[in-house]
Amino acid sequence: MNLSLYSPRQEENIYIRKQTRTWKRSGLITDSQLTAMDVLTNTDVRQTNIFFRVIFFIFTYHCVAAMVGLFAWITKIRSSMAISSTLIIAGVIFYFLAEYLITKYRFYRHGIEEALAVFSMLLLCAGLFIGATNIFSGGRWTHQYAIFLCLLFAVSACWIYLRFGYLYAALISVVATCIIPFQLSLPPAGERVLLLIVLCLIFFLNVILVILSIIINRWLNTGENKARDGFTAENILKPESHGIGLADVAAALTPMVTNIEVQQQGKYFDGGTSGGGETSRGF
């Protein structure tokens, strides 16, 4: 069952296109082959670079926050239930607007739909939390509502990850889940044990993946020329940037060293220290 707004074929084509750029840079394919692969891997999405993605995210986030604040100021909302209802309605609107931008305009990691999805999560969690505390406890803060807030963030962030594919949303869900043990009014030792269990479950899954990768890597290395059926563990791709090599650093420092030596020689003969009868340089 695929809950993502992007089809598996789109995700696969996006990944292949990224890899083809690396293959071309490494000299494994030609320009004509790259063009042919681009034709065969049509992603049908709109993408941008990381710089504009961050800019669009920040700009959209501030715009929607200003819209909510302006609405609250114009309508002069004061009661907690009115604030809760406003936040929930705004969160629902922004969430469906984010999905609309993806389905209609095919945005992919564009920043705009990303900010709408994240901000809708914050609004929904805040609205539901304020409403629940006012209905059941008159606005008083208790550990039960702290757990409820953590669960809201854990579930909503997990949904954002499954629906939109943002990895940091999965991280938010994990962090919110890890905070729950500290809200159960347990002894300090019990809180640590419960948190340890949660983290161990996450760590155990990662250990399994690491072990599998090591086994596969060793299996490939034992093959002829460290390859099996066309697969190899050796890195045959050229990285995008090699950085600055030691030879470049040495070449850059050579003029500086020469200049220092010349200055030291000039100082050595100043004031007649070489036996010139203490005559000055101008002599």
CSV table of C-alpha atoms in Angstrom, one decimal:
chain,number,residue,atom,x,y,z
A,1,MET,CA,0.0,0.0,0.0
A,2,ASN,CA,1.6,3.3,-1.2
A,3,LEU,CA,0.5,6.3,0.9
A,4,SER,CA,2.9,8.7,-0.8
A,5,LEU,CA,1.7,11.4,-3.1
A,6,TYR,CA,4.4,10.4,-5.6
A,7,SER,CA,4.2,7.1,-7.4
A,8,PRO,CA,7.0,4.5,-7.1
A,9,ARG,CA,7.8,5.1,-10.7
A,10,GLN,CA,8.3,8.8,-10.2
A,11,GLU,CA,10.6,8.2,-7.2
A,12,GLU,CA,12.5,5.6,-9.2
A,13,ASN,CA,13.0,8.0,-12.2
A,14,ILE,CA,14.1,10.8,-9.9
A,15,TYR,CA,16.7,8.5,-8.3
A,16,ILE,CA,17.9,7.3,-11.7
A,17,ARG,CA,18.3,10.8,-13.0
A,18,LYS,CA,20.5,11.7,-10.1
A,19,GLN,CA,22.6,8.7,-10.7
A,20,THR,CA,22.9,9.4,-14.5
A,21,ARG,CA,24.5,12.7,-13.7
A,22,THR,CA,27.1,10.9,-11.5
A,23,TRP,CA,27.7,8.4,-14.3
A,24,LYS,CA,28.2,11.1,-16.8
A,25,ARG,CA,30.6,13.0,-14.5
A,26,SER,CA,32.5,9.7,-14.0
A,27,GLY,CA,32.8,9.1,-17.7
A,28,LEU,CA,30.7,6.0,-17.7
A,29,ILE,CA,28.2,7.3,-20.2
A,30,THR,CA,28.2,9.7,-23.1
A,31,ASP,CA,26.1,12.8,-23.6
A,32,SER,CA,23.9,11.0,-26.1
A,33,GLN,CA,23.3,8.2,-23.6
A,34,LEU,CA,22.5,10.8,-20.9
A,35,THR,CA,20.0,12.4,-23.2
A,36,ALA,CA,18.4,9.0,-24.0
A,37,MET,CA,18.1,8.2,-20.3
A,38,ASP,CA,16.5,11.5,-19.5
A,39,VAL,CA,13.9,10.8,-22.2
A,40,LEU,CA,13.2,7.3,-20.7
A,41,THR,CA,13.0,8.6,-17.1
A,42,ASN,CA,10.5,11.4,-17.3
A,43,THR,CA,9.8,12.4,-13.7
A,44,ASP,CA,6.8,14.7,-14.5
A,45,VAL,CA,7.6,16.8,-11.4
A,46,ARG,CA,8.9,20.3,-10.8
A,47,GLN,CA,12.1,20.4,-8.8
A,48,THR,CA,14.5,23.1,-7.7
A,49,ASN,CA,17.9,23.3,-6.1
A,50,ILE,CA,18.6,23.3,-2.4
A,51,PHE,CA,19.1,27.0,-2.2
A,52,PHE,CA,15.7,28.0,-3.7
A,53,ARG,CA,14.1,25.1,-1.7
A,54,VAL,CA,15.2,26.7,1.6
A,55,ILE,CA,14.3,30.2,0.4
A,56,PHE,CA,10.8,29.1,-0.7
A,57,PHE,CA,10.3,27.2,2.5
A,58,ILE,CA,11.2,30.2,4.7
A,59,PHE,CA,9.2,32.6,2.6
A,60,THR,CA,6.1,30.4,2.6
A,61,TYR,CA,6.3,29.6,6.2
A,62,HIS,CA,6.4,33.3,7.2
A,63,CYS,CA,3.6,34.1,4.8
A,64,VAL,CA,1.2,31.5,6.2
A,65,ALA,CA,2.1,32.4,9.8
A,66,ALA,CA,1.4,36.1,9.0
A,67,MET,CA,-1.9,35.1,7.5
A,68,VAL,CA,-3.0,33.2,10.6
A,69,GLY,CA,-1.8,36.1,12.8
A,70,LEU,CA,-3.5,38.7,10.7
A,71,PHE,CA,-6.8,36.7,10.8
A,72,ALA,CA,-6.6,36.4,14.6
A,73,TRP,CA,-5.9,40.1,14.9
A,74,ILE,CA,-8.7,41.2,12.6
A,75,THR,CA,-11.3,38.9,14.2
A,76,LYS,CA,-10.1,39.7,17.7
A,77,ILE,CA,-10.1,36.1,18.8
A,78,ARG,CA,-9.7,35.8,22.6
A,79,SER,CA,-11.3,32.5,23.8
A,80,SER,CA,-9.3,29.3,23.9
A,81,MET,CA,-11.9,27.3,22.0
A,82,ALA,CA,-12.0,30.0,19.2
A,83,ILE,CA,-8.2,29.9,19.0
A,84,SER,CA,-8.3,26.1,18.9
A,85,SER,CA,-11.0,26.0,16.1
A,86,THR,CA,-9.1,28.6,14.1
A,87,LEU,CA,-5.8,26.7,14.3
A,88,ILE,CA,-7.5,23.4,13.3
A,89,ILE,CA,-9.3,24.9,10.4
A,90,ALA,CA,-6.2,26.7,9.2
A,91,GLY,CA,-4.2,23.5,9.5
A,92,VAL,CA,-6.6,21.5,7.5
A,93,ILE,CA,-6.7,24.2,4.8
A,94,PHE,CA,-2.9,24.5,4.5
A,95,TYR,CA,-2.6,20.7,4.5
A,96,PHE,CA,-4.9,20.2,1.6
A,97,LEU,CA,-3.3,23.2,-0.2
A,98,ALA,CA,0.0,21.4,0.1
A,99,GLU,CA,-1.5,18.3,-1.5
A,100,TYR,CA,-3.1,20.4,-4.2
A,101,LEU,CA,0.2,21.9,-5.2
A,102,ILE,CA,1.6,18.5,-5.6
A,103,THR,CA,-1.2,16.9,-7.5
A,104,LYS,CA,-2.0,20.0,-9.6
A,105,TYR,CA,1.4,21.6,-10.2
A,106,ARG,CA,3.6,18.5,-9.5
A,107,PHE,CA,5.9,20.1,-7.0
A,108,TYR,CA,8.6,17.9,-5.6
A,109,ARG,CA,10.8,19.1,-2.7
A,110,HIS,CA,10.0,22.6,-3.9
A,111,GLY,CA,9.9,24.3,-0.5
A,112,ILE,CA,6.4,25.8,-0.9
A,113,GLU,CA,4.4,22.7,-0.4
A,114,GLU,CA,6.9,21.6,2.2
A,115,ALA,CA,6.3,24.6,4.4
A,116,LEU,CA,2.5,24.3,4.0
A,117,ALA,CA,2.7,20.6,5.1
A,118,VAL,CA,4.9,21.3,8.1
A,119,PHE,CA,3.0,24.4,9.2
A,120,SER,CA,-0.3,22.5,8.9
A,121,MET,CA,1.2,19.8,11.3
A,122,LEU,CA,2.1,22.5,13.8
A,123,LEU,CA,-1.4,24.1,13.6
A,124,LEU,CA,-3.3,20.9,13.9
A,125,CYS,CA,-1.3,19.7,16.9
A,126,ALA,CA,-1.6,23.0,18.6
A,127,GLY,CA,-5.3,23.3,17.9
A,128,LEU,CA,-6.2,19.8,19.1
A,129,PHE,CA,-4.0,20.2,22.2
A,130,ILE,CA,-5.6,23.5,23.2
A,131,GLY,CA,-9.1,22.2,22.5
A,132,ALA,CA,-8.6,19.0,24.5
A,133,THR,CA,-7.1,20.7,27.5
A,134,ASN,CA,-10.0,23.3,27.6
A,135,ILE,CA,-12.7,20.7,27.2
A,136,PHE,CA,-11.4,18.1,29.7
A,137,SER,CA,-9.4,20.0,32.2
A,138,GLY,CA,-10.2,23.6,31.9
A,139,GLY,CA,-6.9,24.5,30.4
A,140,ARG,CA,-4.8,23.0,33.2
A,141,TRP,CA,-1.5,21.4,32.2
A,142,THR,CA,-1.1,17.7,33.2
A,143,HIS,CA,1.2,14.9,32.3
A,144,GLN,CA,-1.6,13.2,30.4
A,145,TYR,CA,-1.9,16.1,28.1
A,146,ALA,CA,1.8,16.3,27.6
A,147,ILE,CA,1.7,12.6,26.4
A,148,PHE,CA,-1.3,13.5,24.2
A,149,LEU,CA,0.8,16.4,22.6
A,150,CYS,CA,3.7,14.0,22.0
A,151,LEU,CA,1.4,11.5,20.4
A,152,LEU,CA,-0.1,14.2,18.2
A,153,PHE,CA,3.3,15.2,16.9
A,154,ALA,CA,4.5,11.6,16.6
A,155,VAL,CA,1.4,10.5,14.5
A,156,SER,CA,1.1,13.7,12.4
A,157,ALA,CA,4.9,13.8,11.6
A,158,CYS,CA,4.8,10.1,10.7
A,159,TRP,CA,1.9,10.8,8.4
A,160,ILE,CA,3.8,13.7,6.8
A,161,TYR,CA,6.7,11.4,6.2
A,162,LEU,CA,4.6,8.7,4.7
A,163,ARG,CA,2.6,11.1,2.5
A,164,PHE,CA,5.3,13.6,1.4
A,165,GLY,CA,8.5,11.6,2.1
A,166,TYR,CA,10.3,14.2,4.2
A,167,LEU,CA,13.0,12.4,6.3
A,168,TYR,CA,13.1,15.1,9.0
A,169,ALA,CA,9.4,14.5,9.6
A,170,ALA,CA,10.3,10.9,10.5
A,171,LEU,CA,13.0,12.3,12.9
A,172,ILE,CA,10.4,14.5,14.5
A,173,SER,CA,8.1,11.5,15.0
A,174,VAL,CA,10.9,9.5,16.7
A,175,VAL,CA,11.9,12.4,19.0
A,176,ALA,CA,8.3,13.0,20.0
A,177,THR,CA,7.9,9.3,20.8
A,178,CYS,CA,11.1,9.3,22.9
A,179,ILE,CA,9.8,12.2,25.0
A,180,ILE,CA,6.7,10.2,26.1
A,181,PRO,CA,8.6,8.1,28.8
A,182,PHE,CA,9.5,11.3,30.7
A,183,GLN,CA,5.8,12.3,31.0
A,184,LEU,CA,4.6,9.1,32.7
A,185,SER,CA,5.4,10.1,36.3
A,186,LEU,CA,7.7,7.2,36.6
A,187,PRO,CA,10.8,7.0,38.8
A,188,PRO,CA,13.9,8.3,37.1
A,189,ALA,CA,15.1,4.7,36.6
A,190,GLY,CA,11.9,3.7,35.0
A,191,GLU,CA,11.9,6.6,32.6
A,192,ARG,CA,15.4,5.7,31.5
A,193,VAL,CA,14.6,2.0,31.1
A,194,LEU,CA,11.5,2.8,29.0
A,195,LEU,CA,13.4,5.3,26.8
A,196,LEU,CA,16.2,2.7,26.5
A,197,ILE,CA,13.7,0.2,25.2
A,198,VAL,CA,12.4,2.6,22.5
A,199,LEU,CA,15.8,3.6,21.4
A,200,CYS,CA,17.0,0.0,21.4
A,201,LEU,CA,14.2,-1.0,19.0
A,202,ILE,CA,15.2,1.8,16.6
A,203,PHE,CA,18.9,0.9,17.1
A,204,PHE,CA,18.2,-2.8,16.5
A,205,LEU,CA,16.7,-2.1,13.1
A,206,ASN,CA,19.7,-0.1,12.1
A,207,VAL,CA,22.1,-2.8,13.3
A,208,ILE,CA,20.3,-5.3,11.1
A,209,LEU,CA,20.8,-3.1,8.1
A,210,VAL,CA,24.5,-2.6,8.9
A,211,ILE,CA,25.0,-6.3,9.3
A,212,LEU,CA,23.3,-7.0,6.0
A,213,SER,CA,25.4,-4.4,4.2
A,214,ILE,CA,28.6,-5.9,5.7
A,215,ILE,CA,27.6,-9.4,4.6
A,216,ILE,CA,26.8,-8.3,1.1
A,217,ASN,CA,30.0,-6.2,0.8
A,218,ARG,CA,32.1,-9.2,1.8
A,219,TRP,CA,30.2,-11.5,-0.5
A,220,LEU,CA,30.9,-9.2,-3.4
A,221,ASN,CA,34.6,-8.8,-2.5
A,222,THR,CA,35.1,-12.5,-2.6
A,223,GLY,CA,34.1,-12.7,-6.2
A,224,GLU,CA,36.3,-12.5,-9.2
A,225,ASN,CA,37.8,-8.9,-9.5
A,226,LYS,CA,35.7,-8.1,-6.5
A,227,ALA,CA,32.4,-8.4,-8.5
A,228,ARG,CA,29.6,-10.8,-8.9
A,229,ASP,CA,27.1,-10.8,-11.8
A,230,GLY,CA,28.0,-7.2,-12.7
A,231,PHE,CA,27.7,-5.9,-9.1
A,232,THR,CA,30.7,-4.6,-7.1
A,233,ALA,CA,31.4,-3.0,-3.8
A,234,GLU,CA,34.1,-0.8,-5.2
A,235,ASN,CA,33.4,2.8,-5.8
A,236,ILE,CA,33.7,3.4,-9.5
A,237,LEU,CA,32.0,6.8,-9.6
A,238,LYS,CA,33.7,10.1,-9.6
A,239,PRO,CA,32.5,12.5,-6.8
A,240,GLU,CA,31.1,15.9,-7.7
A,241,SER,CA,33.9,17.7,-5.9
A,242,HIS,CA,37.4,16.5,-5.1
A,243,GLY,CA,38.2,19.4,-2.8
A,244,ILE,CA,41.7,20.8,-2.5
A,245,GLY,CA,44.6,18.4,-2.8
A,246,LEU,CA,47.9,18.5,-1.0
A,247,ALA,CA,49.7,19.5,-4.2
A,248,ASP,CA,47.5,22.5,-4.5
A,249,VAL,CA,48.2,23.5,-0.9
A,250,ALA,CA,51.9,23.1,-1.4
A,251,ALA,CA,51.8,25.2,-4.6
A,252,ALA,CA,49.9,27.9,-2.9
A,253,LEU,CA,52.3,28.1,0.0
A,254,THR,CA,55.5,28.1,-2.1
A,255,PRO,CA,55.4,31.8,-3.0
A,256,MET,CA,54.8,32.6,0.7
A,257,VAL,CA,57.8,30.6,1.8
A,258,THR,CA,60.0,32.3,-0.8
A,259,ASN,CA,58.9,35.7,0.3
A,260,ILE,CA,59.6,34.9,3.9
A,261,GLU,CA,63.1,33.8,3.0
A,262,VAL,CA,63.8,37.0,1.1
A,263,GLN,CA,62.6,39.1,4.0
A,264,GLN,CA,64.8,37.2,6.4
A,265,GLN,CA,67.8,37.7,4.2
A,266,GLY,CA,67.1,41.4,4.0
A,267,LYS,CA,66.9,41.7,7.8
A,268,TYR,CA,70.1,39.7,8.1
A,269,PHE,CA,72.2,42.4,6.3
A,270,ASP,CA,70.6,45.4,8.0
A,271,GLY,CA,72.8,47.4,10.3
A,272,GLY,CA,76.0,45.8,9.2
A,273,THR,CA,75.5,42.6,11.0
A,274,SER,CA,77.4,40.7,8.3
A,275,GLY,CA,80.7,42.5,9.0
A,276,GLY,CA,80.0,45.7,7.0
A,277,GLY,CA,81.3,48.0,9.6
A,278,GLU,CA,77.7,48.7,10.9
A,279,THR,CA,76.9,50.6,7.8
A,280,SER,CA,73.2,51.1,6.9
A,281,ARG,CA,71.4,49.6,4.0
A,282,GLY,CA,71.6,52.8,2.1
A,283,PHE,CA,75.4,52.8,2.2
